[in-house]
Coordinates of C-alpha atoms and ligand atoms in Angstrom, one line a residue:
Chain V
M1 CA 67.4 176.4 142.1
S2 CA 70.0 177.8 139.7
Q3 CA 67.5 177.5 136.9
R4 CA 65.0 179.5 138.8
S5 CA 67.4 182.2 139.6
T6 CA 67.8 182.9 135.9
G7 CA 64.1 183.5 135.6
M8 CA 64.2 181.4 132.5
G9 CA 62.6 178.1 133.4
L10 CA 63.8 174.9 131.9
I11 CA 63.6 176.1 128.4
N12 CA 65.0 179.4 127.1
W13 CA 61.9 180.2 125.0
H14 CA 62.9 183.8 124.5
A15 CA 66.1 182.6 122.8
I16 CA 64.3 180.2 120.6
V17 CA 61.9 182.8 119.5
A18 CA 64.6 185.4 119.0
I19 CA 66.7 183.1 116.7
Y20 CA 63.6 181.9 114.8
R21 CA 62.4 185.5 114.2
F22 CA 65.9 186.6 113.2
E23 CA 66.2 183.8 110.6
M24 CA 62.7 184.3 109.2
A25 CA 63.4 188.0 108.9
R26 CA 66.5 187.2 106.9
T27 CA 64.3 185.4 104.4
W28 CA 61.9 188.2 103.8
R29 CA 64.7 190.5 103.3
T30 CA 65.7 188.6 100.2
P31 CA 62.4 187.4 98.8
M32 CA 63.8 187.1 95.2
Q33 CA 66.4 184.7 96.3
S34 CA 64.4 182.8 98.9
I35 CA 61.1 182.4 97.2
L36 CA 61.0 183.6 93.6
S37 CA 64.0 181.8 92.2
P38 CA 62.9 178.3 93.3
V39 CA 59.4 179.0 92.0
I40 CA 60.7 180.0 88.6
S41 CA 63.0 177.0 88.3
T42 CA 60.2 174.7 89.3
S43 CA 57.9 176.3 86.7
L44 CA 60.6 175.7 84.1
Y45 CA 60.6 172.0 85.0
F46 CA 56.8 171.9 84.5
V47 CA 57.1 173.6 81.1
V48 CA 59.9 171.3 80.0
F49 CA 59.0 167.9 81.5
G50 CA 55.3 168.4 82.1
A51 CA 54.2 170.1 79.0
A52 CA 56.8 169.5 76.3
I53 CA 58.0 166.0 77.1
G54 CA 55.0 164.9 79.2
S55 CA 52.6 165.3 76.3
R56 CA 54.5 162.4 74.6
M57 CA 54.8 160.3 77.7
Q58 CA 52.3 157.6 78.8
S59 CA 50.7 158.0 82.2
I60 CA 52.5 156.1 85.0
D61 CA 50.3 154.0 87.3
G62 CA 47.3 155.7 85.8
V63 CA 48.7 159.2 86.7
P64 CA 49.3 161.6 83.8
Y65 CA 53.1 162.3 83.6
G66 CA 52.7 166.0 84.3
A67 CA 50.9 165.3 87.5
F68 CA 53.2 162.4 88.3
I69 CA 56.3 164.6 88.6
V70 CA 54.7 167.2 90.9
P71 CA 55.5 165.4 94.2
G72 CA 59.0 164.7 93.1
L73 CA 59.6 168.3 92.1
I74 CA 58.3 169.5 95.4
M75 CA 60.6 167.1 97.2
L76 CA 63.6 168.2 95.1
S77 CA 63.1 171.8 96.1
L78 CA 62.4 170.8 99.7
L79 CA 65.6 168.9 100.0
T80 CA 67.9 171.4 98.3
Q81 CA 66.3 174.5 100.0
S82 CA 66.2 172.9 103.4
I83 CA 69.9 172.1 103.2
A84 CA 70.8 175.5 101.7
N85 CA 68.8 177.4 104.3
A86 CA 70.0 175.6 107.3
S87 CA 73.7 175.2 106.3
F88 CA 73.9 178.9 105.4
A89 CA 72.1 180.0 108.6
I90 CA 74.8 178.5 110.8
Y91 CA 77.8 178.8 108.5
F92 CA 77.5 182.5 108.1
P93 CA 77.7 183.5 111.8
K94 CA 80.7 181.2 112.0
F95 CA 82.2 182.9 109.0
T96 CA 81.6 186.4 110.2
G97 CA 82.3 185.7 113.9
T98 CA 78.9 186.7 115.2
I99 CA 78.5 183.2 116.5
Y100 CA 80.4 184.4 119.6
E101 CA 77.1 185.7 120.9
L102 CA 75.3 182.4 120.6
L103 CA 78.1 180.6 122.2
S104 CA 78.2 183.0 125.1
A105 CA 74.4 182.9 125.6
P106 CA 72.5 180.7 128.1
V107 CA 71.2 178.6 125.2
A108 CA 71.3 174.8 125.2
W109 CA 72.4 173.2 122.0
W110 CA 69.1 171.7 121.3
E111 CA 67.4 175.1 121.7
A112 CA 69.7 176.5 119.1
V113 CA 69.1 173.6 116.8
A114 CA 65.3 173.8 117.3
A115 CA 65.3 177.4 116.4
Y116 CA 67.7 177.3 113.4
V117 CA 66.3 174.1 112.0
G118 CA 62.7 175.1 112.8
A119 CA 63.2 178.3 110.8
A120 CA 64.9 176.6 107.9
A121 CA 62.2 173.9 107.8
T122 CA 59.4 176.5 108.0
K123 CA 60.9 178.3 105.0
S124 CA 61.1 175.2 102.8
I125 CA 57.7 174.0 103.8
I126 CA 56.2 177.4 102.8
L127 CA 58.2 177.1 99.6
G128 CA 56.9 173.6 99.0
L129 CA 53.3 174.8 99.4
I130 CA 54.0 177.7 97.0
I131 CA 55.3 175.2 94.4
L132 CA 52.3 173.0 95.0
A133 CA 50.1 176.0 94.3
T134 CA 52.1 176.9 91.2
A135 CA 51.8 173.3 90.0
T136 CA 48.0 173.5 90.1
L137 CA 48.3 176.2 87.4
F138 CA 49.9 173.6 85.0
V139 CA 48.4 170.3 85.9
P140 CA 45.2 168.9 87.5
L141 CA 46.2 167.6 91.0
R142 CA 44.5 165.5 93.6
I143 CA 45.7 164.7 97.1
E144 CA 44.4 161.5 98.5
H145 CA 46.0 161.6 101.9
P146 CA 46.5 165.3 102.8
V147 CA 47.5 164.5 106.4
F148 CA 50.3 162.2 105.2
M149 CA 51.3 164.7 102.6
L150 CA 51.8 167.3 105.4
L151 CA 53.6 164.7 107.6
F152 CA 56.1 163.9 104.8
L153 CA 56.5 167.6 104.1
V154 CA 57.3 168.4 107.7
L155 CA 59.5 165.3 108.3
T156 CA 61.5 165.8 105.2
A157 CA 62.0 169.5 105.7
T158 CA 63.1 168.9 109.3
T159 CA 65.4 166.1 108.4
F160 CA 67.2 167.9 105.6
S161 CA 67.3 171.1 107.5
L162 CA 69.1 169.2 110.3
F163 CA 71.4 167.6 107.6
G164 CA 72.1 171.1 106.3
F165 CA 72.8 172.4 109.8
I166 CA 75.4 169.6 110.2
I167 CA 77.0 170.6 106.8
G168 CA 77.1 174.2 107.9
I169 CA 78.9 173.3 111.1
W170 CA 81.3 170.9 109.3
A171 CA 82.1 173.3 106.5
D172 CA 85.1 175.6 107.1
G173 CA 84.9 177.3 103.7
F174 CA 82.3 178.2 101.1
E175 CA 83.5 175.4 98.9
K176 CA 82.7 172.7 101.4
L177 CA 79.3 174.4 102.0
Q178 CA 78.5 173.8 98.3
V179 CA 80.2 170.5 97.7
V180 CA 77.9 168.1 99.7
P181 CA 74.7 169.5 98.2
L182 CA 76.1 169.6 94.7
L183 CA 78.0 166.2 94.6
I184 CA 75.8 164.1 96.8
V185 CA 72.3 165.5 97.4
T186 CA 71.5 166.7 94.0
P187 CA 72.4 163.4 92.2
L188 CA 70.6 161.4 94.9
A189 CA 67.5 163.6 94.5
F190 CA 67.6 163.4 90.7
L191 CA 68.1 159.6 90.8
G192 CA 65.5 159.3 93.5
G193 CA 62.6 158.9 91.1
S194 CA 61.4 162.5 90.8
F195 CA 60.8 162.1 87.1
Y196 CA 60.2 158.4 86.7
S197 CA 58.9 155.4 88.6
I198 CA 61.7 153.0 89.7
E199 CA 59.6 150.3 88.2
M200 CA 60.7 151.7 84.8
L201 CA 64.4 150.8 85.6
P202 CA 66.2 147.6 84.7
P203 CA 66.2 145.1 87.6
F204 CA 69.8 145.8 88.6
W205 CA 69.4 149.5 88.8
R206 CA 66.1 149.1 90.6
V207 CA 68.0 147.3 93.4
V208 CA 70.8 149.9 93.4
T209 CA 68.2 152.6 93.7
L210 CA 66.9 151.1 96.9
F211 CA 70.0 152.3 98.7
N212 CA 69.1 155.9 97.8
P213 CA 67.3 157.3 100.8
V214 CA 65.6 160.0 98.7
V215 CA 63.7 157.2 96.9
Y216 CA 61.7 156.5 100.0
L217 CA 60.9 160.2 100.6
I218 CA 59.6 160.7 97.0
S219 CA 57.8 157.4 96.9
G220 CA 56.0 158.1 100.2
F221 CA 55.2 161.7 99.2
R222 CA 53.8 160.6 95.9
W223 CA 51.7 158.0 97.6
S224 CA 50.1 160.7 99.7
F225 CA 49.0 162.3 96.4
Y226 CA 48.0 159.5 94.2
G227 CA 47.8 156.4 96.5
V228 CA 50.5 154.6 94.4
A229 CA 54.1 154.0 95.5
D230 CA 57.3 152.4 94.4
V231 CA 57.9 151.1 97.9
G232 CA 55.5 150.6 100.8
V233 CA 54.5 153.7 102.6
A234 CA 55.3 152.2 106.0
V235 CA 58.9 151.6 104.7
S236 CA 59.0 155.1 103.4
L237 CA 58.0 156.6 106.7
G238 CA 60.3 154.3 108.6
M239 CA 63.3 155.3 106.5
T240 CA 62.5 159.0 106.9
M241 CA 62.4 158.5 110.7
V242 CA 65.7 156.6 110.6
F243 CA 67.4 159.4 108.7
L244 CA 65.9 162.0 111.1
A245 CA 67.2 160.1 114.1
A246 CA 70.6 159.8 112.5
C247 CA 70.8 163.6 112.0
I248 CA 69.6 164.3 115.5
G249 CA 72.3 161.9 116.8
A250 CA 75.0 163.6 114.8
V251 CA 74.0 167.1 115.9
A252 CA 73.9 166.0 119.5
W253 CA 77.4 164.6 119.2
I254 CA 78.7 167.8 117.6
F255 CA 77.4 170.0 120.4
R256 CA 78.5 167.6 123.2
T257 CA 82.1 167.7 121.9
G258 CA 82.0 171.4 120.8
Y259 CA 83.2 170.0 117.4
R260 CA 84.3 172.9 115.1
L261 CA 82.5 175.4 117.2
K262 CA 84.8 175.9 120.1
N263 CA 88.5 175.7 120.5
Chain X
M1 CA 80.9 186.1 149.4
T2 CA 82.9 189.0 147.8
A3 CA 84.2 187.2 144.7
I4 CA 81.8 187.3 141.8
I5 CA 84.2 185.4 139.6
S6 CA 86.7 182.8 140.8
V7 CA 89.1 181.2 138.5
S8 CA 91.1 178.3 139.8
N9 CA 93.9 176.4 138.3
L10 CA 92.7 177.2 134.8
S11 CA 94.8 176.0 131.9
K12 CA 94.3 176.1 128.2
T13 CA 96.3 174.3 125.6
Y14 CA 95.0 175.0 122.0
A15 CA 94.7 172.2 119.5
S16 CA 97.9 173.5 118.0
G17 CA 99.7 172.4 121.2
F18 CA 100.2 176.1 122.2
K19 CA 99.8 176.6 126.0
A20 CA 97.9 179.9 126.2
L21 CA 97.0 179.8 129.9
K22 CA 99.1 178.2 132.6
S23 CA 97.2 177.4 135.8
I24 CA 95.6 180.7 136.3
D25 CA 94.1 181.6 139.7
L26 CA 92.1 184.8 139.9
E27 CA 89.3 186.3 141.9
I28 CA 87.2 189.3 140.7
R29 CA 85.4 191.1 143.5
R30 CA 81.8 191.9 143.3
G31 CA 81.2 195.5 142.1
E32 CA 84.8 196.3 141.1
I33 CA 86.4 197.5 137.9
F34 CA 89.2 195.1 137.2
A35 CA 91.7 195.9 134.5
L36 CA 93.6 193.0 132.9
L37 CA 96.8 194.3 131.5
G38 CA 99.2 192.5 129.3
P39 CA 101.1 192.5 126.0
N40 CA 99.8 191.0 122.7
G41 CA 99.3 187.3 123.0
A42 CA 99.4 187.2 126.8
G43 CA 96.2 185.3 127.0
K44 CA 93.7 188.0 127.9
T45 CA 91.2 187.1 125.3
T46 CA 91.6 183.4 125.9
L47 CA 90.9 183.9 129.6
I48 CA 87.8 185.9 128.9
S49 CA 86.6 183.5 126.2
I50 CA 86.8 180.6 128.6
I51 CA 84.8 182.5 131.3
C52 CA 82.2 183.4 128.7
G53 CA 81.9 180.0 127.2
L54 CA 83.5 180.6 123.8
V55 CA 86.5 178.4 124.4
N56 CA 86.7 175.1 126.3
P57 CA 89.2 175.1 129.2
S58 CA 91.7 172.3 129.2
S59 CA 91.6 172.0 133.0
G60 CA 90.5 174.0 136.0
T61 CA 87.2 175.6 137.1
V62 CA 85.5 178.9 136.9
L63 CA 82.6 180.1 139.0
A64 CA 80.6 183.1 137.8
D65 CA 78.2 184.6 140.3
G66 CA 78.6 181.3 142.2
H67 CA 77.7 179.1 139.2
D68 CA 80.1 176.7 137.5
I69 CA 80.5 177.9 134.0
S70 CA 80.2 174.4 132.5
R71 CA 77.9 172.5 134.8
D72 CA 75.5 175.4 135.4
Y73 CA 76.2 177.3 132.3
R74 CA 72.7 178.8 132.0
A75 CA 72.9 180.6 135.3
A76 CA 76.5 181.6 134.8
R77 CA 76.1 183.0 131.3
S78 CA 72.8 184.8 132.1
A79 CA 74.9 187.0 134.5
I80 CA 77.5 187.9 131.9
G81 CA 77.7 190.4 129.1
L82 CA 80.6 190.3 126.7
V83 CA 81.9 192.9 124.3
P84 CA 84.4 191.1 122.1
Q85 CA 87.7 192.5 120.9
E86 CA 86.9 192.1 117.3
L87 CA 84.1 194.1 115.6
T88 CA 81.9 191.2 114.8
T89 CA 78.4 192.5 113.9
D90 CA 75.6 191.5 111.7
A91 CA 75.4 193.6 108.5
F92 CA 71.8 193.9 107.4
E93 CA 70.0 194.0 110.7
T94 CA 69.1 197.4 112.2
V95 CA 70.6 198.5 115.4
W96 CA 67.3 198.1 117.2
S97 CA 66.6 194.6 116.0
T98 CA 70.1 193.3 116.7
V99 CA 70.1 194.7 120.2
S100 CA 66.6 193.3 120.9
F101 CA 67.7 190.0 119.5
S102 CA 70.5 189.8 122.1
R103 CA 68.1 190.4 124.9
G104 CA 66.0 187.5 123.8
L105 CA 69.0 185.2 123.3
F106 CA 69.9 185.7 126.9
G107 CA 66.4 184.6 128.0
K108 CA 64.9 188.0 128.9
A109 CA 61.4 189.1 128.0
R110 CA 61.0 192.0 125.6
N111 CA 61.6 195.4 127.3
P112 CA 61.6 198.2 124.7
A113 CA 62.1 200.8 127.5
H114 CA 65.3 199.2 128.6
I115 CA 66.6 198.9 125.0
E116 CA 65.8 202.5 124.4
Q117 CA 67.6 203.5 127.6
V118 CA 70.7 201.6 126.5
L119 CA 70.7 203.0 123.0
R120 CA 70.3 206.5 124.4
D121 CA 73.1 206.1 126.9
L122 CA 75.3 205.0 124.0
S123 CA 74.2 207.8 121.7
L124 CA 72.7 205.2 119.3
W125 CA 69.1 206.2 119.6
D126 CA 69.2 208.3 116.4
K127 CA 70.7 205.3 114.6
R128 CA 68.2 202.7 115.8
D129 CA 66.7 202.1 112.4
T130 CA 70.0 202.2 110.6
E131 CA 71.5 199.0 109.1
I132 CA 74.6 198.1 111.0
R133 CA 76.8 197.9 107.9
R134 CA 76.1 201.7 107.4
L135 CA 77.7 202.6 110.8
S136 CA 81.2 203.7 111.4
G137 CA 83.6 201.4 113.3
G138 CA 83.2 203.4 116.5
M139 CA 79.5 203.1 116.3
K140 CA 79.7 199.4 115.6
R141 CA 81.6 199.1 118.8
R142 CA 78.8 200.9 120.6
V143 CA 76.4 198.5 119.1
L144 CA 78.4 195.6 120.5
I145 CA 78.3 197.3 123.9
A146 CA 74.5 197.8 123.6
K147 CA 74.1 194.2 122.8
A148 CA 76.0 193.2 125.9
L149 CA 74.0 195.5 128.1
S150 CA 70.7 194.6 126.5
H151 CA 70.1 191.7 129.0
E152 CA 71.1 193.6 132.1
P153 CA 74.2 191.6 133.0
R154 CA 75.7 191.7 136.5
I155 CA 79.2 191.1 135.0
L156 CA 80.5 192.9 132.0
F157 CA 83.6 192.0 130.0
L158 CA 85.1 194.6 127.8
D159 CA 87.9 193.1 125.7
E160 CA 90.0 196.1 124.6
P161 CA 87.0 198.5 124.4
T162 CA 89.1 201.5 123.4
A163 CA 91.0 200.0 120.4
G164 CA 90.3 202.2 117.4
V165 CA 88.1 204.5 119.4
D166 CA 88.4 208.3 119.4
V167 CA 88.9 210.4 122.5
E168 CA 85.2 211.4 122.7
L169 CA 83.9 207.9 122.5
R170 CA 86.5 206.8 125.0
Q171 CA 85.3 209.4 127.5
D172 CA 81.7 208.4 126.8
M173 CA 82.6 204.9 127.4
W174 CA 84.3 205.6 130.7
R175 CA 81.4 207.6 131.9
M176 CA 79.2 204.7 131.0
V177 CA 81.4 202.2 132.8
R178 CA 81.4 204.3 135.9
K179 CA 77.7 204.6 135.8
L180 CA 77.4 200.8 135.5
R181 CA 79.6 200.3 138.4
E182 CA 77.4 202.6 140.5
D183 CA 74.6 200.3 139.6
G184 CA 76.5 197.4 141.0
V185 CA 77.8 195.9 137.8
T186 CA 81.2 194.2 138.0
I187 CA 83.4 195.2 135.1
I188 CA 86.5 193.4 133.7
L189 CA 88.3 195.2 131.0
T190 CA 91.5 194.3 129.1
T191 CA 93.8 196.9 127.8
H192 CA 97.3 197.6 126.6
Y193 CA 97.2 201.1 127.9
I194 CA 98.4 201.6 131.4
E195 CA 96.8 205.1 131.6
E196 CA 93.5 203.4 131.0
A197 CA 94.0 201.0 133.8
E198 CA 95.2 203.8 136.0
E199 CA 92.2 206.0 135.2
M200 CA 89.5 203.4 135.5
A201 CA 90.4 200.4 137.5
D202 CA 90.0 199.6 141.2
R203 CA 92.4 196.7 140.8
V204 CA 94.9 195.8 138.2
G205 CA 96.0 192.3 137.1
V206 CA 99.0 191.8 134.9
I207 CA 99.1 188.8 132.6
S208 CA 102.1 187.7 130.6
K209 CA 102.7 184.5 128.6
G210 CA 99.6 182.8 130.1
E211 CA 100.4 183.6 133.7
I212 CA 99.0 186.2 136.1
I213 CA 102.1 187.9 137.5
L214 CA 100.6 190.6 139.6
V215 CA 97.2 191.5 141.0
E216 CA 97.1 194.7 143.1
E217 CA 94.9 197.5 144.2
K218 CA 95.4 200.4 142.0
S219 CA 95.9 202.6 145.0
E220 CA 98.8 200.4 146.1
L221 CA 100.3 200.6 142.6
M222 CA 99.8 204.4 142.7
R223 CA 101.6 204.5 146.0
K224 CA 104.5 202.8 144.4
L225 CA 104.2 205.2 141.6
G226 CA 104.2 208.1 144.0
R227 CA 107.8 207.3 144.8
K228 CA 110.4 209.4 143.2
Q229 CA 114.2 209.2 143.0
L230 CA 116.6 212.0 143.2
T231 CA 120.0 211.1 141.7
L232 CA 123.0 213.2 142.6
A233 CA 126.2 212.9 140.5
L234 CA 129.0 213.4 143.0
Q235 CA 132.3 215.2 142.5
E236 CA 134.2 212.6 144.5
Q237 CA 133.4 209.0 144.8
L238 CA 132.1 207.7 148.1
S239 CA 132.9 204.2 149.5
A240 CA 130.0 204.2 151.9
I241 CA 127.2 206.4 153.0
P242 CA 128.5 208.8 155.7
E243 CA 127.1 208.3 159.2
A244 CA 125.7 211.9 159.2
L245 CA 123.3 210.9 156.4
A246 CA 122.0 207.7 158.0
A247 CA 118.6 209.3 158.6
F248 CA 117.9 209.5 154.8
D249 CA 116.7 206.7 152.5
L250 CA 119.9 206.7 150.5
S251 CA 121.8 204.3 148.3
L252 CA 125.0 204.4 146.3
A253 CA 125.2 203.7 142.6
A254 CA 127.7 203.8 139.7
N255 CA 130.6 202.7 141.9
G256 CA 129.9 205.3 144.5
S257 CA 129.8 208.2 142.1
E258 CA 126.1 208.6 142.4
L259 CA 123.9 209.0 145.4
I260 CA 120.2 208.0 145.1
Y261 CA 117.6 209.4 147.4
S262 CA 114.1 207.9 147.3
Y263 CA 111.2 209.9 148.6
D264 CA 107.4 210.1 148.5
T265 CA 106.0 213.0 146.5
K266 CA 102.7 212.7 148.3
A267 CA 104.3 213.1 151.8
E268 CA 104.1 216.5 153.5
R269 CA 107.8 216.9 153.5
T270 CA 110.0 215.3 150.8
G271 CA 113.1 215.8 152.9
I272 CA 115.0 217.3 150.0
T273 CA 115.9 220.5 151.7
A274 CA 117.2 218.7 154.7
L275 CA 119.2 216.3 152.6
L276 CA 120.9 219.1 150.7
Q277 CA 121.7 220.9 153.9
A278 CA 123.1 217.7 155.5
L279 CA 125.2 217.1 152.3
A280 CA 126.7 220.6 152.5
E281 CA 127.5 220.1 156.2
A282 CA 129.2 216.8 155.4
G283 CA 131.2 218.5 152.7
I284 CA 129.8 216.3 149.9
R285 CA 129.6 218.2 146.7
F286 CA 127.8 217.3 143.5
R287 CA 128.0 218.1 139.8
D288 CA 124.5 217.4 138.7
L289 CA 121.2 216.3 139.9
Q290 CA 118.1 214.7 138.4
T291 CA 114.8 213.3 139.5
S292 CA 112.8 210.4 138.1
Q293 CA 109.5 208.7 138.7
S294 CA 108.9 205.0 138.2
S295 CA 105.6 204.7 136.2
L296 CA 103.2 201.8 136.1
E297 CA 104.7 201.2 132.7
D298 CA 108.1 200.7 134.3
I299 CA 106.7 198.4 136.9
F300 CA 104.9 196.5 134.1
V301 CA 107.8 196.3 131.8
S302 CA 110.2 195.1 134.6
L303 CA 107.6 192.5 135.7
V304 CA 107.2 191.2 132.2
R305 CA 110.9 191.2 131.6
S306 CA 111.8 189.5 134.8
R307 CA 109.6 186.6 133.8
S308 CA 111.1 186.0 130.4
Ligands
ATP401 N1 92.5 179.3 118.2 C1 93.8 179.3 118.6 N2 94.6 178.3 118.2 C2 95.9 178.4 118.6 N3 96.5 179.4 119.3 C3 95.7 180.4 119.7 C4 94.3 180.4 119.3 N4 93.8 181.5 119.8 C5 94.8 182.2 120.4 N5 95.9 181.5 120.3 C6 97.2 181.9 120.9 O1 97.1 182.0 122.3 C7 97.9 183.1 122.8 C8 97.0 184.1 123.6 O2 96.1 184.7 122.7 P1 95.0 185.7 123.2 O3 94.2 186.1 122.0 O4 94.4 185.2 124.4 O5 96.0 187.0 123.6 P2 95.6 188.4 124.1 O6 96.2 188.6 125.4 O7 94.1 188.6 124.0 O8 96.3 189.3 123.0 P3 95.9 190.7 122.3 O9 96.4 191.7 123.2 O10 96.7 190.7 121.1 O11 94.5 190.7 122.0 C9 98.5 183.8 121.5 O12 99.8 183.4 121.4 C10 97.7 183.2 120.4 O13 98.5 183.1 119.2
MG402 MG1 92.9 189.8 122.9

């Protein structure tokens, strides 16, 4: 009865839409930073690794090196941009104090998460597709499993936006906001097989690499392009889901306890 | 049911161990303007923050419009609009978009006509397409008020609405508050300024060191305020009040060298003429005389002092 008296139903859709729109509008206000700069940096990777170095590299698993690195590069941007978008989206209102309004609104935690994470993931998916389009200018591409490609794109963007959201809540200063992406995520992403097949590593490092969750994302994503993978696609998908579930669990815990959001 | 907000046994101990609220009980009546008065650090903002969901209570319960603020937070919060003490606004959004955003956040369908009305009432209509960072402080405060009113709350909290606000805006604001009350909105405001409480409120609550030490109808307070004292410095000390003056509300002070007469300024007859006549007849002479009025400020200060 109380739910009905608010005229809101079980889900506060208006709030989800309002937050989502607000966040998307923020992106279009800074198109240079949001879209152009990742596109430029990815293009540089293509020039350096694809054209300059790639011309001297053998093809890997029958895929020319320039094309081989495309899925890895997209994943790299997807990871870093998802984290950056989502962590900033929730950190900034905390920092300026405008979060008071969200805390005082009739919004369930999962509605807020859905809206913020949804917006952050949308942005990085759009970005991933733009980079994909950019890549076709440099190398011939084929996508064998487009549905799986989109699935990996969406799952990864969602998972890492959630992860970024958690960082944004945990961070109580700009330094902490930077430190996790810089010290943990970027190394993991670079060592996750963006630029090489883990088959190329010595056996010991190959085993170590298997503890890097990013390996599974890149491997699965690359499989959706070329049908070849370092690890089985089912394992890749499974690991992505596990990480997604872990992030959802952590966010739920944060909001249940009011951790770092309320005194 | 006349209470629109009932706070019972509410306590808050911050993580630092500081006890900001000590077992508060308070009822706000539907449709009234309630002024919460108290010195810095008394716990006004803490109390409001708990009711609005920004701070978790350590113990106790709060019902807003009949809904428990934690169990039934959606219904409770839908009814409440909050204008915070600090000027916390977005920077790059326009006035229009930030106010529309608030309405959506509180679960209401778009209603441009309502937003327009709110902006017009607050003289923000001309600024609707201006980025908030380009507004003056007083205008930013209006934006915060507009955001709080965007979703048509039945309860409005104004946490020190007039801090840093010029006379004109203050008057605008009071006009708006009165209009809201006519529309049936309950308003709770905090202030340091007694005149403000006097001017605006139906009831006044005084909070000090995390405790509510007084809740009273303003008219009752004003009645107390209406009392004045006439102090007569006598030429000769008196040991007791003479029988002939028993009809007057008199007391002796300063070892019997002062005679104090309390009277009601609002009464038809203050009784001063009669008293002076009676004094002359009794042969009591005085050197000097002086009148004084206890202000709400005096009452407030003595209340706060007596607790410390
Ligand atoms: N997050 C916090 N952690 C620890 N103590 C806090 C916190 N927030 C407030 N306090 C303390 O609680 C007390 C009450 O603060 P509150 O902000 O409620 O006072 P107030 O009555 O609103 O004061 P003012 O008139 O200055 O706005 C103060 O002593 C303050 O230092
Ligand atoms: Mg305060």
